[in-house]
Coordinates of C-alpha atoms in Angstrom, one line a residue:
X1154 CA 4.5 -8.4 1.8
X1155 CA 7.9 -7.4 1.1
X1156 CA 9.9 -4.6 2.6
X1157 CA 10.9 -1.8 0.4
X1158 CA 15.0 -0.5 1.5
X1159 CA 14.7 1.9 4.2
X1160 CA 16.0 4.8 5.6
X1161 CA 16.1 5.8 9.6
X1162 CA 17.3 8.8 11.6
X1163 CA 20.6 8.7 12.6
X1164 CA 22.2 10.5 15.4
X1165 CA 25.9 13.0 14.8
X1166 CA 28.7 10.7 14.4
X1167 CA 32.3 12.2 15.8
X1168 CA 35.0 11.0 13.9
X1169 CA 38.7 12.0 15.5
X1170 CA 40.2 13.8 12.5
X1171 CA 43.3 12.5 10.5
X1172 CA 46.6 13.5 10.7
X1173 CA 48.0 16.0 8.0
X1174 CA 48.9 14.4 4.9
X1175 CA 51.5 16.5 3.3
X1176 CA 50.2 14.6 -0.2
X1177 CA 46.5 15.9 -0.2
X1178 CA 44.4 18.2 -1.0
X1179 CA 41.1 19.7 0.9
X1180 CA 38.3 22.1 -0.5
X1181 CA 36.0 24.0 1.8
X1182 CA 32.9 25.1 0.6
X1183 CA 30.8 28.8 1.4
X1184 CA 28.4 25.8 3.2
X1185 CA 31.6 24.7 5.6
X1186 CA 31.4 21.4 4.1
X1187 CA 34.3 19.7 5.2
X1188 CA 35.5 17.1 2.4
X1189 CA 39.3 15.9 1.3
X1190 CA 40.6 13.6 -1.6
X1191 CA 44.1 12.6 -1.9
X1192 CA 46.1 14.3 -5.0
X1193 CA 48.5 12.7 -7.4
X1194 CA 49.6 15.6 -8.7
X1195 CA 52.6 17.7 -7.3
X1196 CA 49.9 21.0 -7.8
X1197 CA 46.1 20.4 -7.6
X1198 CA 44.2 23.7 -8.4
X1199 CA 40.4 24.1 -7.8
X1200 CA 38.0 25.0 -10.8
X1201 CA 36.8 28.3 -11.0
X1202 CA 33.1 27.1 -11.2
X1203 CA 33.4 25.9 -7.7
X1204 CA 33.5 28.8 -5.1
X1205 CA 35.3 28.8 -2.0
X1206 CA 38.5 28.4 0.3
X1207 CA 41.0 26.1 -1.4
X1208 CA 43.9 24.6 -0.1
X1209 CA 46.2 22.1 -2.2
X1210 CA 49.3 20.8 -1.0
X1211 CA 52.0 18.5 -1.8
X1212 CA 55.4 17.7 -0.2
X1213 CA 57.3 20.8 -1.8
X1214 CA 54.6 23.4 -2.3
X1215 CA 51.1 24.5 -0.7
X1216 CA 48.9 27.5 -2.4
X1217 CA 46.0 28.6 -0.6
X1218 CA 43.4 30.5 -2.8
X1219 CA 39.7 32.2 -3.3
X1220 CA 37.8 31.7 -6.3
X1221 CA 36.8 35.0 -6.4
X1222 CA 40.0 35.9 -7.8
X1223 CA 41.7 37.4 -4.1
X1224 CA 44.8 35.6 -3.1
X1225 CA 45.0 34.7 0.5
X1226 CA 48.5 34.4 -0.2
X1227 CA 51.1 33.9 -2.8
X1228 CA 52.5 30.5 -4.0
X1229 CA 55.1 29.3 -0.8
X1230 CA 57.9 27.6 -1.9
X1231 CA 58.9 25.3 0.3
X1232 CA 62.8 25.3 0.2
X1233 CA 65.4 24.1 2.5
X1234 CA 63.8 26.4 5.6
X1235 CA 62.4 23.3 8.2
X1236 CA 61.4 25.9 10.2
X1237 CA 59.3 27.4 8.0
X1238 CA 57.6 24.5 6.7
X1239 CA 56.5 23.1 10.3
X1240 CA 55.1 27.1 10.6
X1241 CA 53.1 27.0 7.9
X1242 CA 51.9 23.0 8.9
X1243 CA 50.2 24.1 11.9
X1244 CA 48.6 27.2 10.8
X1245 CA 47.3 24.7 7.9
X1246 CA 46.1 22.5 10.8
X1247 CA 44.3 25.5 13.0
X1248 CA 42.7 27.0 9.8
X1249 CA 41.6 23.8 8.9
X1250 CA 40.2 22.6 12.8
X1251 CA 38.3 25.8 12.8
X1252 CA 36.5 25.0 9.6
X1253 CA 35.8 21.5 10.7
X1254 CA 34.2 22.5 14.0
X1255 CA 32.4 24.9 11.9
X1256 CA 31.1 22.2 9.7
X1257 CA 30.2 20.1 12.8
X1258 CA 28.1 23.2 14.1
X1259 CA 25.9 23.3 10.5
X1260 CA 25.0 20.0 10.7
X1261 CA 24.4 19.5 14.1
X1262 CA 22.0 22.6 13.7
X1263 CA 20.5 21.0 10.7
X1264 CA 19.9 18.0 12.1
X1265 CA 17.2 16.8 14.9
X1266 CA 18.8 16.5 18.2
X1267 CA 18.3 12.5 18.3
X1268 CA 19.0 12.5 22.2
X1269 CA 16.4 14.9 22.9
X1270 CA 13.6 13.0 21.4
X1271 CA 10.7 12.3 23.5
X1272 CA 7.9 9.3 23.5
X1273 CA 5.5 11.2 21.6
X1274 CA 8.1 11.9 19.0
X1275 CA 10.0 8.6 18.9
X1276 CA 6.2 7.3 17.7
X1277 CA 6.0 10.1 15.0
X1278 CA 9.2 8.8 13.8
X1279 CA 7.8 4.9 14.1
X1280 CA 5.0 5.8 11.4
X1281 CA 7.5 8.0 9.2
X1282 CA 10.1 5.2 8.9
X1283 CA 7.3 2.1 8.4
X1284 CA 5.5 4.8 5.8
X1285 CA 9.3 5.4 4.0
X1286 CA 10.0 1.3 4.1
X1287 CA 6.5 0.3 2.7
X1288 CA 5.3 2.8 0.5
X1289 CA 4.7 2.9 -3.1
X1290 CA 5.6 5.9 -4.5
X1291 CA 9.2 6.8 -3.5
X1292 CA 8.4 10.6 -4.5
X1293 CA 6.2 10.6 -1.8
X1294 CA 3.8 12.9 -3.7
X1295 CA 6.7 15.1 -4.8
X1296 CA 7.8 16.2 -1.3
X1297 CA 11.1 15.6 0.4
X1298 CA 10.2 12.8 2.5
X1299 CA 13.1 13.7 4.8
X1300 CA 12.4 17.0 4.9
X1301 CA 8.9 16.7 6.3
X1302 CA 10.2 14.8 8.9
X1303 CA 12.5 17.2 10.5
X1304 CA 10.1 20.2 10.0
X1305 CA 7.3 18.2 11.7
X1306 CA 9.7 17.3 14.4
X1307 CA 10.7 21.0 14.7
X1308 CA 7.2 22.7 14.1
X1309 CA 4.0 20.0 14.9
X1310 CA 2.9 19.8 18.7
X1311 CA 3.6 16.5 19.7
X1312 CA 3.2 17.0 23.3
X1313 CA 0.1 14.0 23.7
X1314 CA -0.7 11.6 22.4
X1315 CA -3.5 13.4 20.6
X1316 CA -1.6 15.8 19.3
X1317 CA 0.8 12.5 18.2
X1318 CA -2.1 11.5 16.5
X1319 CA -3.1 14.5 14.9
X1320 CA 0.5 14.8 13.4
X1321 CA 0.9 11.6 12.2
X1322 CA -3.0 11.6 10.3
X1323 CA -1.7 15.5 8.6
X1324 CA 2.0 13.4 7.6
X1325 CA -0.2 10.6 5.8
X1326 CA -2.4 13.1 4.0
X1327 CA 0.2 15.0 2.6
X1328 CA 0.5 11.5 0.6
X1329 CA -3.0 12.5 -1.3
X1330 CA -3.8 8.4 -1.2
X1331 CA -7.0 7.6 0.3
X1332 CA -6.5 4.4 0.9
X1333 CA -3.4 4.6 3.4
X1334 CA -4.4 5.9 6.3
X1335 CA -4.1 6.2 10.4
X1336 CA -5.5 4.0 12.7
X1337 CA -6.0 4.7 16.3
X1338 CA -5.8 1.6 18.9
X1339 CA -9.8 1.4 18.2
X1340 CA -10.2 1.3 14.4
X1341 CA -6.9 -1.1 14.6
X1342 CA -8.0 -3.1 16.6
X1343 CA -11.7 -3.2 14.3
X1344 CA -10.0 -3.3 11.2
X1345 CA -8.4 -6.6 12.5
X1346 CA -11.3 -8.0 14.0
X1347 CA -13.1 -7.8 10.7
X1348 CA -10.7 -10.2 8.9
X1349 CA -11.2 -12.7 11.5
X1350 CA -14.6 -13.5 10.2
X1351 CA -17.1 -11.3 12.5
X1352 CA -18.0 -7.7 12.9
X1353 CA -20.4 -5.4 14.8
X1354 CA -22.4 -3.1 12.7
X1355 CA -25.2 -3.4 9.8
X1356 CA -23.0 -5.5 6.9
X1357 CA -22.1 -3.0 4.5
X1358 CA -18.9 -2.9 2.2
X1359 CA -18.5 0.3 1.5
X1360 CA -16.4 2.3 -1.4
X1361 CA -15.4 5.6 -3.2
X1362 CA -17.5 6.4 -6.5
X1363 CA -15.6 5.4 -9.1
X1364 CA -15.7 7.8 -12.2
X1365 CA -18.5 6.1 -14.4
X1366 CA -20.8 6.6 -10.6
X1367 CA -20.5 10.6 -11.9
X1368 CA -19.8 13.4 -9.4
X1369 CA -18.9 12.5 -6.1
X1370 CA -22.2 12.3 -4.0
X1371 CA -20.9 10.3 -1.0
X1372 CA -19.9 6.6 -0.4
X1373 CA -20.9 4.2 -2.7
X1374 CA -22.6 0.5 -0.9
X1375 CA -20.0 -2.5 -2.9
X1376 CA -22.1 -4.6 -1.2
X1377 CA -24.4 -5.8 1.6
X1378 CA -23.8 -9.1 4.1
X1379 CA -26.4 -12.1 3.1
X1380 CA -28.9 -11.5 6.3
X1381 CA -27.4 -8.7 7.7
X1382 CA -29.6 -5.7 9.0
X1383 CA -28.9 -3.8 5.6
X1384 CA -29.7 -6.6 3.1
X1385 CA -32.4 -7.4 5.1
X1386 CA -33.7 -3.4 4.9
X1387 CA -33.1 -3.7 0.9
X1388 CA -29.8 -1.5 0.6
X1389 CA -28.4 -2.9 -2.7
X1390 CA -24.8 -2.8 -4.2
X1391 CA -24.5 0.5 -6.3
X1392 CA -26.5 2.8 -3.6
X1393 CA -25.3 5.6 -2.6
X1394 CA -25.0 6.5 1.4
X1395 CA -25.5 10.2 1.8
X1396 CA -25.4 10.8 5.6
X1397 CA -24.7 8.5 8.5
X1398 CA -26.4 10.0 12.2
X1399 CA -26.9 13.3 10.4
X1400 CA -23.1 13.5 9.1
X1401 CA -23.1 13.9 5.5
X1402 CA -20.4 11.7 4.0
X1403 CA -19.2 13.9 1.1
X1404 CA -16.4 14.3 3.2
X1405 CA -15.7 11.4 5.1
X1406 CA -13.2 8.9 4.4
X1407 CA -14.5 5.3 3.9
X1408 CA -12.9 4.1 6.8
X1409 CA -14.1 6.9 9.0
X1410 CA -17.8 6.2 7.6
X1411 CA -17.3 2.3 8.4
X1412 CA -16.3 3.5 12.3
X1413 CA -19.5 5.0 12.6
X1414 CA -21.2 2.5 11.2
X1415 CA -19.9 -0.3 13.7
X1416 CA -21.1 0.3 17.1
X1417 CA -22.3 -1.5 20.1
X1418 CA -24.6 -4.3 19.4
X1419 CA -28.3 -3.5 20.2
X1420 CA -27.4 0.2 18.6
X1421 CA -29.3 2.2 16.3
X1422 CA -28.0 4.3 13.3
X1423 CA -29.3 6.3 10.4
X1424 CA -28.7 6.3 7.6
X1425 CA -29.8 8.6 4.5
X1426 CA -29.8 6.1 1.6
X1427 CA -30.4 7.1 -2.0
X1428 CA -31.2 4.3 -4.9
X1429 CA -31.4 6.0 -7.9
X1430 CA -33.4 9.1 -8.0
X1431 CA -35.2 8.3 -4.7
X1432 CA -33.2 8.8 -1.0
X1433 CA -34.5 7.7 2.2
X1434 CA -33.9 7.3 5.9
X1435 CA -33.2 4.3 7.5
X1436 CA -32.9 3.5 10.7
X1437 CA -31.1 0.2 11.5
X1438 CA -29.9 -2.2 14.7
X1439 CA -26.2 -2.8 14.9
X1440 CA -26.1 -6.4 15.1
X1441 CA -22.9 -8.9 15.6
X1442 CA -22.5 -10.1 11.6
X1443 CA -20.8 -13.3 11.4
X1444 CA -19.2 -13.2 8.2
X1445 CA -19.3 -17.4 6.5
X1446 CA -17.5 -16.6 3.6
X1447 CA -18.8 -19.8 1.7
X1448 CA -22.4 -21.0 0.6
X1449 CA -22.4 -24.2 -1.9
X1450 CA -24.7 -26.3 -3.6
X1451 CA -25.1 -29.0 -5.8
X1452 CA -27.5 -28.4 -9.1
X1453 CA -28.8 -31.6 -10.6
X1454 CA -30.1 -30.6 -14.1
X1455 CA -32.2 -32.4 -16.2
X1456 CA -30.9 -35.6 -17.9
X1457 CA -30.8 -39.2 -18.3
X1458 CA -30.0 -41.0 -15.4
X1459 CA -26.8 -41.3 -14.0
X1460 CA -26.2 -39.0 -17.1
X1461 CA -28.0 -35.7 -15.3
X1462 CA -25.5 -32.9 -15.4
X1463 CA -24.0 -31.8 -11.8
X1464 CA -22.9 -27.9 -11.3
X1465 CA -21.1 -27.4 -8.6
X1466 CA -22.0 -23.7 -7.6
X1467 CA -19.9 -22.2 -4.9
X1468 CA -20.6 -18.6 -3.7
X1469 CA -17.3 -16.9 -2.0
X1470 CA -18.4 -13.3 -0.1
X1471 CA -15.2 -12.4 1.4
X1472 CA -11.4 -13.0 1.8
X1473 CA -11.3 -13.3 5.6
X1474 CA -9.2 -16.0 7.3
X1475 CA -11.2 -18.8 6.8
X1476 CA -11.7 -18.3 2.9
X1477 CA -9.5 -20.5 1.0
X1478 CA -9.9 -23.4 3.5
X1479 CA -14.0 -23.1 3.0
X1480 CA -13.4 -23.2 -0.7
X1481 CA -10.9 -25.9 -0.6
X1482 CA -13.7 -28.0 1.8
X1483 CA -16.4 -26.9 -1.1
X1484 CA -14.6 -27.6 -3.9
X1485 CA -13.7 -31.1 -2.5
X1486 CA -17.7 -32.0 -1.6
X1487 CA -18.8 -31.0 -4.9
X1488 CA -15.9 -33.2 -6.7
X1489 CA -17.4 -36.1 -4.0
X1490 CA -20.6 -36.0 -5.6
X1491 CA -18.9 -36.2 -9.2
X1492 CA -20.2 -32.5 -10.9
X1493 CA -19.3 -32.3 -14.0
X1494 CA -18.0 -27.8 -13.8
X1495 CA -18.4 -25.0 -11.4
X1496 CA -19.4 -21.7 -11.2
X1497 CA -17.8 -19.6 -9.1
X1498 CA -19.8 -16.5 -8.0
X1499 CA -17.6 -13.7 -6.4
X1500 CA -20.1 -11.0 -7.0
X1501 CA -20.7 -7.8 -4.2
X1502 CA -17.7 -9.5 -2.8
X1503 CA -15.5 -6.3 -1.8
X1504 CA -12.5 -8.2 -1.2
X1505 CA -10.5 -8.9 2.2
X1506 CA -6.5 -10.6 2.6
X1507 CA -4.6 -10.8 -0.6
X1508 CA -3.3 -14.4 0.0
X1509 CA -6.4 -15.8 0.6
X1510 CA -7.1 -14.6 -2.6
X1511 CA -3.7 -15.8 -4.0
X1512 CA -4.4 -19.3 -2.3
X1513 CA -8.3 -19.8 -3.6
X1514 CA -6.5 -19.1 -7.3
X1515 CA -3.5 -22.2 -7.0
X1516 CA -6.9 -24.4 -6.3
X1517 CA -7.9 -23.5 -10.1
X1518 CA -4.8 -23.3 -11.8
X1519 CA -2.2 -26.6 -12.9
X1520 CA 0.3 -23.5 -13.6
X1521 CA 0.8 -20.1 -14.5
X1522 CA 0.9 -16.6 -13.0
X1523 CA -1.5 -15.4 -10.8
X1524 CA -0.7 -11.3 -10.2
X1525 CA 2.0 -9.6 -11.0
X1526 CA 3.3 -7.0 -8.1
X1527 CA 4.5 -3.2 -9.4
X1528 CA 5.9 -0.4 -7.9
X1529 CA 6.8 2.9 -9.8
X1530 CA 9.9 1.3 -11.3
X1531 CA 7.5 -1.6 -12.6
X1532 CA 7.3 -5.6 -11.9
X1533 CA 8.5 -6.2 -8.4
X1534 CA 7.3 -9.4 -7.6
X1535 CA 5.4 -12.7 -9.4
X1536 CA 2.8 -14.9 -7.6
X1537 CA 2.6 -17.7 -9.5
X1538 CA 2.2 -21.4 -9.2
X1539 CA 3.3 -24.7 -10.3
X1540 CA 0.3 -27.3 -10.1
X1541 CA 1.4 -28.1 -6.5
X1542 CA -2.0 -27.2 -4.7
X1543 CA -4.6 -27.7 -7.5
X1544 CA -7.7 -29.6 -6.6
X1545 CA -9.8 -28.7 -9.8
X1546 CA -8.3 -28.1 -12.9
X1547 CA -10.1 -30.2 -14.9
X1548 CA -13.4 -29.1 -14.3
X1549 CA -15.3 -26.5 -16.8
X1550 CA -15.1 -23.2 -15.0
X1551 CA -17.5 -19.7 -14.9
X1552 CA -16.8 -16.9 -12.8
X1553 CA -19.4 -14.6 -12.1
X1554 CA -18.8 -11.2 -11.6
X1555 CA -20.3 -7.2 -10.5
X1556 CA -19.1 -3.9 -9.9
X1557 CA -19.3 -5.1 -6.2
X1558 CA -16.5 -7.0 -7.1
X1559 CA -13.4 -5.5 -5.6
X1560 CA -9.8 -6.0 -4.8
X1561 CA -8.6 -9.3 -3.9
X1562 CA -12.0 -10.8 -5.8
X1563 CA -10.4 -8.9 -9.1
X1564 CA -7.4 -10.4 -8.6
X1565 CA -8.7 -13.9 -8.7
X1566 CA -10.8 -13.0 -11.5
X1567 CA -8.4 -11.7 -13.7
X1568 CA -5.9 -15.0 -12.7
X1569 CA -8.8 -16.9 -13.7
X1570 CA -9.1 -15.3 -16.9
X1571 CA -6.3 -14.4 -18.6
X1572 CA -5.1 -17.9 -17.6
X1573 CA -7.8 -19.1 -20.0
X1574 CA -8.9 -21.2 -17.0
X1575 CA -12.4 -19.5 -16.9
X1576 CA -14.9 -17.7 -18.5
X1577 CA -16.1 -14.2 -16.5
X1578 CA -20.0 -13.4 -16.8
X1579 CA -21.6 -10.4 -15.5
X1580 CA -20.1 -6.1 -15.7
X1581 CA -16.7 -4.6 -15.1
X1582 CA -16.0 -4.8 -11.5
X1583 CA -15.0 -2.4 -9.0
X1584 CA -11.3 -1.2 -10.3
X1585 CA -9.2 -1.2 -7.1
X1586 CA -5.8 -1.8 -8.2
X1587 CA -3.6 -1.2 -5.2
X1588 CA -2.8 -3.6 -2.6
X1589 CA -2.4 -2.7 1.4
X1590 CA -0.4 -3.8 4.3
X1591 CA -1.5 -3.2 7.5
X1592 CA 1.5 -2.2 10.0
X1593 CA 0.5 -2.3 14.2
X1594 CA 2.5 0.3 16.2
X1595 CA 4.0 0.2 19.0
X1596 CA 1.4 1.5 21.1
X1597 CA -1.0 -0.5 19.5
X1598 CA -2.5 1.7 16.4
X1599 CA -1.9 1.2 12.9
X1600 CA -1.1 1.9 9.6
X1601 CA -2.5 0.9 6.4
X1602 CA -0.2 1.6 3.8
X1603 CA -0.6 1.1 0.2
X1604 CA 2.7 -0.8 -0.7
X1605 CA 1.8 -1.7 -4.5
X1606 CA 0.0 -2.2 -7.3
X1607 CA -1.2 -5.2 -9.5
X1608 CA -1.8 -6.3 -12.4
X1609 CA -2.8 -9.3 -14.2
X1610 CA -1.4 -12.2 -15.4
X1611 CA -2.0 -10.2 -19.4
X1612 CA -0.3 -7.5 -17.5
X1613 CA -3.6 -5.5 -17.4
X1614 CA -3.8 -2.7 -14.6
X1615 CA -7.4 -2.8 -13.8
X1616 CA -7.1 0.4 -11.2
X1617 CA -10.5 2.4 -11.7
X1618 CA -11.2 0.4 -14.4
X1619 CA -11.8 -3.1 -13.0
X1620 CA -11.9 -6.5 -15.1
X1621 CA -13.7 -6.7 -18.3
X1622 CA -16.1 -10.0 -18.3
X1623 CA -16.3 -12.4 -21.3
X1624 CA -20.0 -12.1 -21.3
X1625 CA -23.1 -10.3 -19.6
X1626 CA -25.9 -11.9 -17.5
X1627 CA -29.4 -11.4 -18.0
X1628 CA -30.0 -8.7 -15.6
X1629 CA -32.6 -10.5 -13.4
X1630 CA -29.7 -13.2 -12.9
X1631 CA -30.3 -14.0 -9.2
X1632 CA -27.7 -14.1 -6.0
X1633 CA -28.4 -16.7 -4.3
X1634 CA -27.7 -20.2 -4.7
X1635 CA -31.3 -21.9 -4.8
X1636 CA -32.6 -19.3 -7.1
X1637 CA -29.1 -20.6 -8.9
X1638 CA -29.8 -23.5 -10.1
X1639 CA -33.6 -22.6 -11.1
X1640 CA -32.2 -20.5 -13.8
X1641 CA -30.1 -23.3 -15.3
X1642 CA -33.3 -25.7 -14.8
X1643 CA -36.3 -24.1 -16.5
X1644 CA -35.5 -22.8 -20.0
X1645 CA -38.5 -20.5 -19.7
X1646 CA -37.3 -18.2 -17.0
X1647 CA -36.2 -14.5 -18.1
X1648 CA -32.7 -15.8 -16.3
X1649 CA -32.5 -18.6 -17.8
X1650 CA -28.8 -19.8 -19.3
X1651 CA -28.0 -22.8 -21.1
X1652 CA -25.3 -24.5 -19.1
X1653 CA -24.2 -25.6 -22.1
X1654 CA -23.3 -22.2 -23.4
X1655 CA -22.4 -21.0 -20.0
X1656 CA -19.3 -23.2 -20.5
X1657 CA -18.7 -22.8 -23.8
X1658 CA -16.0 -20.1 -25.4

């Protein structure tokens, strides 16, 4: 992801100050800022507006004023007296060394002392600058960005590493984004471990409710690992987790709520569930959850012969590492047994890395923009692609879709889509909108930062809103892939679709 331009502390810089120029002119402000600019002119006079000491001088004459009206002095004309002149040159110089020491003396005050800096605050200052670099919103939520620094530096306890901590989590909050947030060394180091294709916990994507979920009641499930302990206790995409080991989660962050949801394996947790109008507790076995981010399979429907359609039906649960190189290896099987389209199904699939997603989109696509990348001066960047990795372009095309359907799933999607590549079956997906890096520190915690936004290749920006499918699916539609191709088989099944129309526009 790219950089945005920084900005860094920097310590005093002492500069030896210039010899007098007898054709210049210097203004000294109430503030003892300490400026100078050459003058043309044989007089330069200062504007009323500004207040302060002035001193203009040229070869022949040198007037030294107020703008309050008081004279300091009279106009000095500068005749044939040496003598006089040289006078008058070095009480020009001492006035003028005194005000520049005093100028030194403000900003060294107003400045932090950069050789007095310990460990604990030289980390502070780590997750400031990689926070100014990589954020969005260059307001900063309306705050001096530089500011806060130096008054945190001045007034925040910073004296352990907790307390390092602490300062750093009450910096990022003053950013009022949810989704960029502290990591200590653990949650790091967990957050990381879970794109690598396994985690330790019950298999639960969890979110925020979104506005059309109503009044915020806790942490909404996006969506529940094939197998894992809470699919397997009937937790469903669109519940609603009230309480996690007695903690109501109202006011918990998601990412806080997924730390205490991971655990040792062999662990227990509870869980205060509610589906609909009924809540219940569930008690559940942390277990390690190896996430395969690909299940395929080949549906044969009913023809004649050699004729028979072929579907190709790939299911894709999560952008981990592995993702686009599964789908690459199911995509090529299916084409080895000659299927005539594919379905894609990316529903309660919460999302994961944004180039796996941008990868698993250049398999689909012969050419044409995939996201666009936006900050709050607009387009930053274009993903795009020009035919060079396609494997099946061909190939009629469905994606299916859900509100579990988040982030980098969206993204693909809406590629899909508005590329006029595929058509999108099922309900408006999740509506996250904002992309994040995730930065390591130096002593081994973390940042996730939200560094933009997206939007579609129609220039769409799904945030909170999601992507808007061609067509719905019968609501009893099933998930998994053997149920799949059932529905597309027997005509008289309440999911039934013809694949015929499935295809169709």
């Amino acid at each position: 992801m790219e950089v945005l331009a920084s900005s860094s502390l920097s310590p005093i810089s002492f500069t030896k100050p210039n010899k007098i120029n007898p054709n210049f002119s210097i203004q000294i402000s109430k503030a003892s800022k300490f400026s100078y600019a050459r003058s043309r002119s044989n007089i330069s006079r200062s504007n009323a507006a500004n207040p302060g000491v002035v001193f203009v001088c040229n070869r022949f004459l040198c007037v030294i004023e107020r703008n309050d009206q008081r004279k300091l002095s009279g106009k000095v004309m500068m005749k044939s007296s040496v003598n006089f002149r040289q006078n008058l040159s070095v009480a020009l110089v001492r006035i003028v060394s005194v005000l520049l020491v005093s100028s030194i003396s403000v900003v060294t005050t107003d400045s932090p002392p950069s050789w007095g800096l310990t460990e604990e605050n030289l980390l502070f200052l780590e997750a400031w600058r990689t926070i100014d670099r990589a954020y969005i919103d260059k307001t900063f939520n309306g705050q001096s960005w530089f500011r806060y620094r130096e008054t945190a530096l001045r007034n925040e306890p910073m004296n352990t590493r907790e307390e390092t901590y602490m300062a750093i989590k009450k910096m990022v909050a003053t950013l009022d984004d949810p989704f960029t947030r502290f990591l200590e060394p653990g949650k790091f180091k967990s957050l990381r471990s879970g794109t690598q294709g396994a985690v330790t916990g019950v298999g639960l994507s969890i979110g925020y409710p979104t506005a059309s979920d109503g009044p915020p009641a806790g942490l909404v499930v996006i969506s529940a690992a094939p197998g894992g302990p809470a699919n397997r206790a009937g937790i469903l995409p669109g519940d609603v987790i009230q309480g996690i080991d007695n903690t109501t989660t109202e006011t918990l962050t998601i990412y806080d709520a997924a730390q205490m949801l991971q655990g040792p394996e062999g662990s227990a947790v509870e869980l205060a569930i509610r589906s609909g109008p009924e809540t219940r507790l569930l008690t559940l076995t942390r277990e390690r959850v190896s996430v395969n981010p690909v299940k395929s399979r080949l549906c044969e429907l009913p023809g004649s012969g050699s004729n028979s359609p072929k579907i190709g039906y790939i299911k894709l649960t999560t952008f981990n590492q592995n993702a686009s190189s599964a789908v690459r290896e199911a995509i090529e099987t299916l084409r080895g047994n000659n299927v005539n389209a594919f379905v894609l199904d990316l529903r309660d699939n919460s999302g994961g890395s944004f180039p796996e997603g941008i990868e698993i989109a250049k398999f689909w696509l012969d050419k044409g923009v995939i996201v666009y990348i936006c900050d709050s001066r607009g387009v930053r960047d274009i993903y795009d692609t020009d035919g060079s990795n396609a494997i099946a372009t061909s190939e009629p095309l469905a994606v299916l879709v859900n509100k579990g359907t988040a982030s980098a799933s969206e993204i693909l999607a809406g590629a899909l889509k508005d590329n006029k590549r595929a058509l999108v079956y099922g309900e408006p997906t999740y509506g996250k909108g904002k992309i994040q890096s995730v930065f390591e520190l130096s002593d081994g915690s973390g940042l996730a930062v939200t560094v933009a936004r997206y939007e579609t290749p129609a220039h769409t920006d799904i945030d909170k809103v999601g992507v808007t499918p061609d067509h719905p699916l019968p609501k009893s539609f099933p998930k998994d892939e053997e149920a799949f191709c059932g529905c597309l088989k027997d005509p008289t099944a309440a999911c039934y679709l013809n694949q015929g129309l499935l295809f169709s526009r």
